[in-house]
Amino acid sequence: MENLNLFTSTQDVIQDALSKLGYSNEMYDLLKEPLRILTVRMPVRMDDGTIKVFTGYRSQHNDAVGPTKGGVRFHPEVNEDEVKALSMWMTIKCGIVGLPYGGGKGGIICDPRTMSMGEIERLSRAYVRAISQIVGPTKDIPAPDVYTNSQIMAWMMDEYSRLRENDSPGFITGKPIVLGGSEGRDKATAQGVTICIEEAAKKKGFQLKGARVVIQGFGNAGSFLAKFLHDEGAKVIGISDAYGALHDPNGLDIDYLLDRRDSFGTVTTLFENTISNKELLELDCDILVPAAISNQITSDNAANIKAAIVVEAANGPTTVEATKILTERGILLVPDVLASAGGVTVSYFEWVQNNQGYYWSEDEVNEKLRLKLVEAFNNVYSISETRRVNMRLAAYMVGLRNAAEASKFRGWV
Ligand code: NAD
């Protein structure tokens, strides 16, 4: 039976990677779980006057390298195991791009699509009050993730600044520009995915111009990515959201779709001729980018994937079993911990700019991002070639090294 539990399947890959790197079982014992996870219950007054109690989490995987860092997700399916796994992936992502952070992640079980702006604001502020003891600019720095955005980051930053009675822009990243956000942060994840796609296409020996691309998810990551690839001359033939997918073998009108999508990344509800997300993943294409949710490519459909390159913009879209099947079939899989590291990289740039109080241009940000991601991609690719392991295992090997070495130097293991 395939393991669809993101937490335990991540533990398996971590164990494999640490053993390939020659670390002891004690190191695995340290890194197999977060150092701490806080569960919070937050009473929030709803617009109709009733009180609803929400549950949320903040997980801090490893802070040997530096403060922990990672997004906050608002989603009905948030659960403790998912938040733990996401925080572990953040440690690995930060290690791959060489950021002075460990991994953290947060989540609240809620559906912001059914809540008013006022309710979302009160919940965001309640979350900051509930986790304030364990977060901060030198402890743990949150950021946006699924169904959270720069407005929510602004409310959270304001709440934290009021609690601490000083202006604390470095408490959170992904803020609006006027509150200390970084140029290029909103597009950073998609920018990073685009760089990985360019590098992967070079390895596979084909041009982006004219390549057929399918993207699952049309939110922050998926929509900007569609735009970048479209502008580079690729043909985006399929996109999707939570409600269905659109397919046009001649290429979709991306500018039109971007114009019509709502703030939750929904656009397919405006069309009649839709296909399912399942059908979308199996479309004939050159590049497939899952950019929505986890466990989308499993042992059930891995044999039917037709793309030559699968680049994971989402966290955890491909199971460990499916990774093996795709690799055996000669498909180049660029794993989430590498492909989606652009977001945390520019979040780091935002934090650096907040700390120094001096702000960079978008070109400067993008140039620094490109340098980091091209190097990271080639590091992971060369480990995968020299050690003859799949790209996911290679990425874990590269990404865990900093946390393991820092834990050793600190005398923890
Ligand atoms: P988002 O909330 O902006 O968009 C999510 C998109 O996924 C929407 O189009 C939504 O309709 C779609 N979706 C939701 N449920 C779905 C389902 N069941 N089937 C198909 N589509 C569904 O989120 P985002 O920020 O674009 O994040 C997408 C993925 O990228 C997540 O896995 C996230 O963890 C990952 N990621 C995001 C960032 C970032 O900076 N935004 C960074 C790293 C990784």
CSV table of C-alpha atoms in Angstrom, one decimal, residues 41-296:
chain,number,residue,atom,x,y,z
A,41,ARG,CA,-7.1,27.2,19.7
A,42,MET,CA,-8.4,30.6,18.7
A,43,PRO,CA,-11.8,32.0,19.5
A,44,VAL,CA,-12.9,34.5,16.8
A,45,ARG,CA,-16.0,36.6,16.6
A,46,MET,CA,-17.8,36.0,13.3
A,47,ASP,CA,-19.8,38.7,11.5
A,48,ASP,CA,-23.1,37.2,12.7
A,49,GLY,CA,-22.1,37.7,16.3
A,50,THR,CA,-21.3,34.0,17.1
A,51,ILE,CA,-17.9,32.8,18.3
A,52,LYS,CA,-16.1,30.2,16.3
A,53,VAL,CA,-13.0,28.4,17.8
A,54,PHE,CA,-10.3,27.7,15.1
A,55,THR,CA,-7.4,25.3,15.5
A,56,GLY,CA,-3.9,26.2,14.2
A,57,TYR,CA,-0.3,25.0,14.4
A,58,ARG,CA,3.2,26.3,14.2
A,59,SER,CA,6.0,23.8,13.7
A,60,GLN,CA,9.7,24.5,14.0
A,61,HIS,CA,11.8,21.7,12.5
A,62,ASN,CA,15.4,22.6,13.3
A,63,ASP,CA,17.0,25.9,14.3
A,64,ALA,CA,20.6,24.9,14.4
A,65,VAL,CA,21.5,27.0,11.3
A,66,GLY,CA,19.4,30.1,12.4
A,67,PRO,CA,15.9,31.2,13.0
A,68,THR,CA,13.2,29.0,11.5
A,69,LYS,CA,11.3,30.2,8.5
A,70,GLY,CA,8.2,29.2,6.6
A,71,GLY,CA,4.7,30.1,5.5
A,72,VAL,CA,1.3,30.0,7.1
A,73,ARG,CA,-1.5,28.1,5.3
A,74,PHE,CA,-5.2,28.8,5.7
A,75,HIS,CA,-7.0,25.6,4.4
A,76,PRO,CA,-9.8,23.3,5.6
A,77,GLU,CA,-7.5,20.3,5.2
A,78,VAL,CA,-4.6,21.6,7.3
A,79,ASN,CA,-3.5,19.0,9.8
A,80,GLU,CA,-0.6,18.4,12.2
A,81,ASP,CA,1.2,15.9,10.1
A,82,GLU,CA,1.0,18.1,7.0
A,83,VAL,CA,2.4,21.1,8.9
A,84,LYS,CA,5.2,19.0,10.4
A,85,ALA,CA,6.2,17.7,6.9
A,86,LEU,CA,6.0,21.2,5.5
A,87,SER,CA,8.4,22.5,8.2
A,88,MET,CA,10.8,19.7,7.4
A,89,TRP,CA,10.8,20.5,3.7
A,90,MET,CA,11.6,24.1,4.6
A,91,THR,CA,14.8,23.0,6.4
A,92,ILE,CA,15.7,21.2,3.2
A,93,LYS,CA,14.8,24.1,0.9
A,94,CYS,CA,16.8,26.6,3.0
A,95,GLY,CA,19.7,24.2,2.9
A,96,ILE,CA,19.6,23.7,-0.8
A,97,VAL,CA,19.8,27.5,-1.5
A,98,GLY,CA,22.1,28.1,1.4
A,99,LEU,CA,20.0,30.4,3.5
A,100,PRO,CA,20.8,31.0,7.2
A,101,TYR,CA,17.5,29.5,8.4
A,102,GLY,CA,16.0,26.3,9.6
A,103,GLY,CA,12.5,25.2,8.6
A,104,GLY,CA,9.2,26.3,10.1
A,105,LYS,CA,5.6,26.2,8.9
A,106,GLY,CA,2.2,27.1,10.2
A,107,GLY,CA,-1.4,26.4,9.3
A,108,ILE,CA,-5.0,27.2,10.4
A,109,ILE,CA,-7.9,24.8,9.7
A,110,CYS,CA,-10.3,27.2,8.1
A,111,ASP,CA,-11.8,28.0,4.7
A,112,PRO,CA,-11.1,31.7,3.9
A,113,ARG,CA,-13.2,31.4,0.7
A,114,THR,CA,-16.3,31.4,2.9
A,115,MET,CA,-15.1,34.1,5.4
A,116,SER,CA,-15.4,37.9,5.2
A,117,MET,CA,-12.3,40.1,5.2
A,118,GLY,CA,-13.2,41.2,8.8
A,119,GLU,CA,-13.3,37.5,9.9
A,120,ILE,CA,-10.0,36.7,8.1
A,121,GLU,CA,-8.4,39.7,9.8
A,122,ARG,CA,-9.6,38.8,13.3
A,123,LEU,CA,-8.4,35.2,12.8
A,124,SER,CA,-5.0,36.3,11.5
A,125,ARG,CA,-4.5,38.6,14.5
A,126,ALA,CA,-5.6,35.9,16.9
A,127,TYR,CA,-3.1,33.5,15.4
A,128,VAL,CA,-0.2,35.9,16.0
A,129,ARG,CA,-1.3,36.5,19.6
A,130,ALA,CA,-1.5,32.7,20.1
A,131,ILE,CA,2.0,31.9,18.7
A,132,SER,CA,3.8,35.2,19.7
A,133,GLN,CA,5.9,33.5,22.4
A,134,ILE,CA,7.7,31.3,19.9
A,135,VAL,CA,8.0,33.5,16.8
A,136,GLY,CA,9.9,36.7,16.1
A,137,PRO,CA,12.5,38.2,13.7
A,138,THR,CA,15.3,36.2,15.2
A,139,LYS,CA,13.3,33.2,16.2
A,140,ASP,CA,10.8,32.1,13.5
A,141,ILE,CA,9.7,34.2,10.6
A,142,PRO,CA,6.3,33.4,8.9
A,143,ALA,CA,5.3,34.1,5.3
A,144,PRO,CA,2.4,33.5,2.9
A,145,ASP,CA,1.4,30.1,1.7
A,146,VAL,CA,-1.9,28.6,0.3
A,147,TYR,CA,-4.8,31.0,0.7
A,148,THR,CA,-2.8,33.6,2.5
A,149,ASN,CA,-1.5,36.8,0.9
A,150,SER,CA,0.3,40.2,1.5
A,151,GLN,CA,-2.8,41.7,3.2
A,152,ILE,CA,-2.8,38.9,5.8
A,153,MET,CA,0.9,39.3,6.3
A,154,ALA,CA,0.3,43.0,6.9
A,155,TRP,CA,-2.3,42.3,9.6
A,156,MET,CA,0.0,39.8,11.2
A,157,MET,CA,2.9,42.2,11.2
A,158,ASP,CA,0.8,44.9,12.7
A,159,GLU,CA,-0.5,42.7,15.5
A,160,TYR,CA,3.1,41.6,16.3
A,161,SER,CA,4.4,45.2,16.3
A,162,ARG,CA,1.6,46.2,18.7
A,163,LEU,CA,2.3,43.3,21.0
A,164,ARG,CA,6.0,44.1,21.1
A,165,GLU,CA,5.5,47.9,21.1
A,166,ASN,CA,8.0,48.4,18.3
A,167,ASP,CA,7.9,48.4,14.5
A,168,SER,CA,8.9,44.8,13.5
A,169,PRO,CA,8.9,44.5,9.7
A,170,GLY,CA,11.4,41.5,10.0
A,171,PHE,CA,8.8,39.5,11.9
A,172,ILE,CA,7.1,38.3,8.7
A,173,THR,CA,7.8,38.3,4.9
A,174,GLY,CA,5.6,38.6,1.9
A,175,LYS,CA,4.4,42.0,3.1
A,176,PRO,CA,3.1,44.8,0.9
A,177,ILE,CA,5.9,46.9,-0.5
A,178,VAL,CA,5.0,50.0,1.6
A,179,LEU,CA,5.3,48.0,4.8
A,180,GLY,CA,8.8,46.7,3.9
A,181,GLY,CA,8.0,44.0,1.4
A,182,SER,CA,10.5,43.1,-1.2
A,183,GLU,CA,10.2,43.9,-4.9
A,184,GLY,CA,9.8,40.6,-6.7
A,185,ARG,CA,8.5,38.6,-3.7
A,186,ASP,CA,5.0,38.0,-5.2
A,187,LYS,CA,6.5,36.5,-8.3
A,188,ALA,CA,9.5,34.8,-6.6
A,189,THR,CA,8.2,31.3,-6.4
A,190,ALA,CA,7.1,31.3,-10.1
A,191,GLN,CA,10.4,33.0,-11.0
A,192,GLY,CA,12.3,30.2,-9.3
A,193,VAL,CA,10.2,27.5,-10.9
A,194,THR,CA,10.9,29.1,-14.3
A,195,ILE,CA,14.7,29.1,-13.7
A,196,CYS,CA,14.5,25.4,-12.8
A,197,ILE,CA,12.4,24.7,-15.9
A,198,GLU,CA,15.0,26.5,-18.1
A,199,GLU,CA,17.9,24.5,-16.5
A,200,ALA,CA,15.9,21.2,-16.8
A,201,ALA,CA,15.1,21.9,-20.4
A,202,LYS,CA,18.9,22.4,-21.1
A,203,LYS,CA,19.6,19.0,-19.6
A,204,LYS,CA,16.9,17.4,-21.7
A,205,GLY,CA,18.1,19.3,-24.8
A,206,PHE,CA,15.0,21.2,-25.7
A,207,GLN,CA,14.0,24.8,-26.1
A,208,LEU,CA,11.3,26.5,-24.0
A,209,LYS,CA,10.1,28.3,-27.1
A,210,GLY,CA,7.2,26.2,-28.4
A,211,ALA,CA,7.3,23.7,-25.6
A,212,ARG,CA,3.9,22.5,-24.4
A,213,VAL,CA,3.3,23.2,-20.8
A,214,VAL,CA,0.5,22.0,-18.4
A,215,ILE,CA,0.2,23.7,-15.0
A,216,GLN,CA,-2.1,22.4,-12.2
A,217,GLY,CA,-3.2,25.4,-10.0
A,218,PHE,CA,-3.7,29.0,-10.9
A,219,GLY,CA,-2.8,30.7,-7.7
A,220,ASN,CA,0.2,32.8,-6.7
A,221,ALA,CA,2.7,30.1,-8.0
A,222,GLY,CA,0.7,28.7,-11.0
A,223,SER,CA,-0.6,32.0,-12.5
A,224,PHE,CA,2.7,33.9,-12.5
A,225,LEU,CA,4.4,30.8,-13.8
A,226,ALA,CA,1.9,30.6,-16.7
A,227,LYS,CA,2.6,34.2,-17.5
A,228,PHE,CA,6.4,33.8,-17.5
A,229,LEU,CA,6.4,30.7,-19.6
A,230,HIS,CA,3.9,32.2,-22.0
A,231,ASP,CA,6.1,35.3,-22.3
A,232,GLU,CA,9.2,33.1,-23.0
A,233,GLY,CA,7.3,31.6,-26.0
A,234,ALA,CA,6.2,28.3,-24.4
A,235,LYS,CA,2.6,27.1,-25.2
A,236,VAL,CA,0.6,26.8,-22.0
A,237,ILE,CA,-2.0,24.2,-23.1
A,238,GLY,CA,-3.6,23.4,-19.8
A,239,ILE,CA,-4.2,25.0,-16.4
A,240,SER,CA,-6.5,24.2,-13.5
A,241,ASP,CA,-7.9,25.3,-10.2
A,242,ALA,CA,-9.8,23.5,-7.4
A,243,TYR,CA,-12.9,23.2,-9.5
A,244,GLY,CA,-11.6,21.9,-12.8
A,245,ALA,CA,-9.2,22.4,-15.7
A,246,LEU,CA,-9.0,24.1,-19.1
A,247,HIS,CA,-7.3,22.5,-22.1
A,248,ASP,CA,-6.5,24.0,-25.5
A,249,PRO,CA,-3.8,22.1,-27.6
A,250,ASN,CA,-3.2,25.4,-29.5
A,251,GLY,CA,-2.3,27.3,-26.3
A,252,LEU,CA,-4.6,29.1,-23.8
A,253,ASP,CA,-5.0,32.9,-23.7
A,254,ILE,CA,-3.0,33.4,-20.5
A,255,ASP,CA,-3.4,37.2,-20.3
A,256,TYR,CA,-7.2,36.8,-20.5
A,257,LEU,CA,-7.2,34.1,-17.8
A,258,LEU,CA,-5.0,36.1,-15.5
A,259,ASP,CA,-7.4,39.0,-15.9
A,260,ARG,CA,-10.4,36.9,-15.0
A,261,ARG,CA,-9.0,34.8,-12.0
A,262,ASP,CA,-10.2,35.7,-8.5
A,263,SER,CA,-7.9,36.3,-5.5
A,264,PHE,CA,-8.1,32.5,-4.6
A,265,GLY,CA,-6.8,31.5,-8.0
A,266,THR,CA,-10.2,30.4,-9.4
A,267,VAL,CA,-11.0,30.9,-13.1
A,268,THR,CA,-12.4,27.6,-14.5
A,269,THR,CA,-15.9,28.2,-13.1
A,270,LEU,CA,-16.3,30.8,-15.9
A,271,PHE,CA,-16.1,28.2,-18.6
A,272,GLU,CA,-18.3,25.3,-19.7
A,273,ASN,CA,-15.9,23.0,-21.5
A,274,THR,CA,-13.7,21.9,-18.6
A,275,ILE,CA,-11.8,18.7,-17.9
A,276,SER,CA,-10.9,17.2,-14.5
A,277,ASN,CA,-7.7,17.8,-12.7
A,278,LYS,CA,-7.0,14.1,-13.1
A,279,GLU,CA,-7.3,14.4,-16.9
A,280,LEU,CA,-5.2,17.5,-16.9
A,281,LEU,CA,-2.2,15.7,-15.3
A,282,GLU,CA,-2.2,13.0,-18.0
A,283,LEU,CA,-2.3,15.4,-21.0
A,284,ASP,CA,0.3,15.0,-23.7
A,285,CYS,CA,2.8,17.8,-23.0
A,286,ASP,CA,6.6,18.5,-22.6
A,287,ILE,CA,6.5,20.1,-19.2
A,288,LEU,CA,4.1,19.3,-16.3
A,289,VAL,CA,4.0,21.6,-13.3
A,290,PRO,CA,1.9,20.6,-10.3
A,291,ALA,CA,1.4,24.0,-8.5
A,292,ALA,CA,-1.6,23.3,-6.3
A,293,ILE,CA,-1.8,20.6,-3.6
A,294,SER,CA,-0.1,17.4,-2.4
A,295,ASN,CA,-0.4,13.8,-3.5
A,296,GLN,CA,-1.4,14.5,-7.1
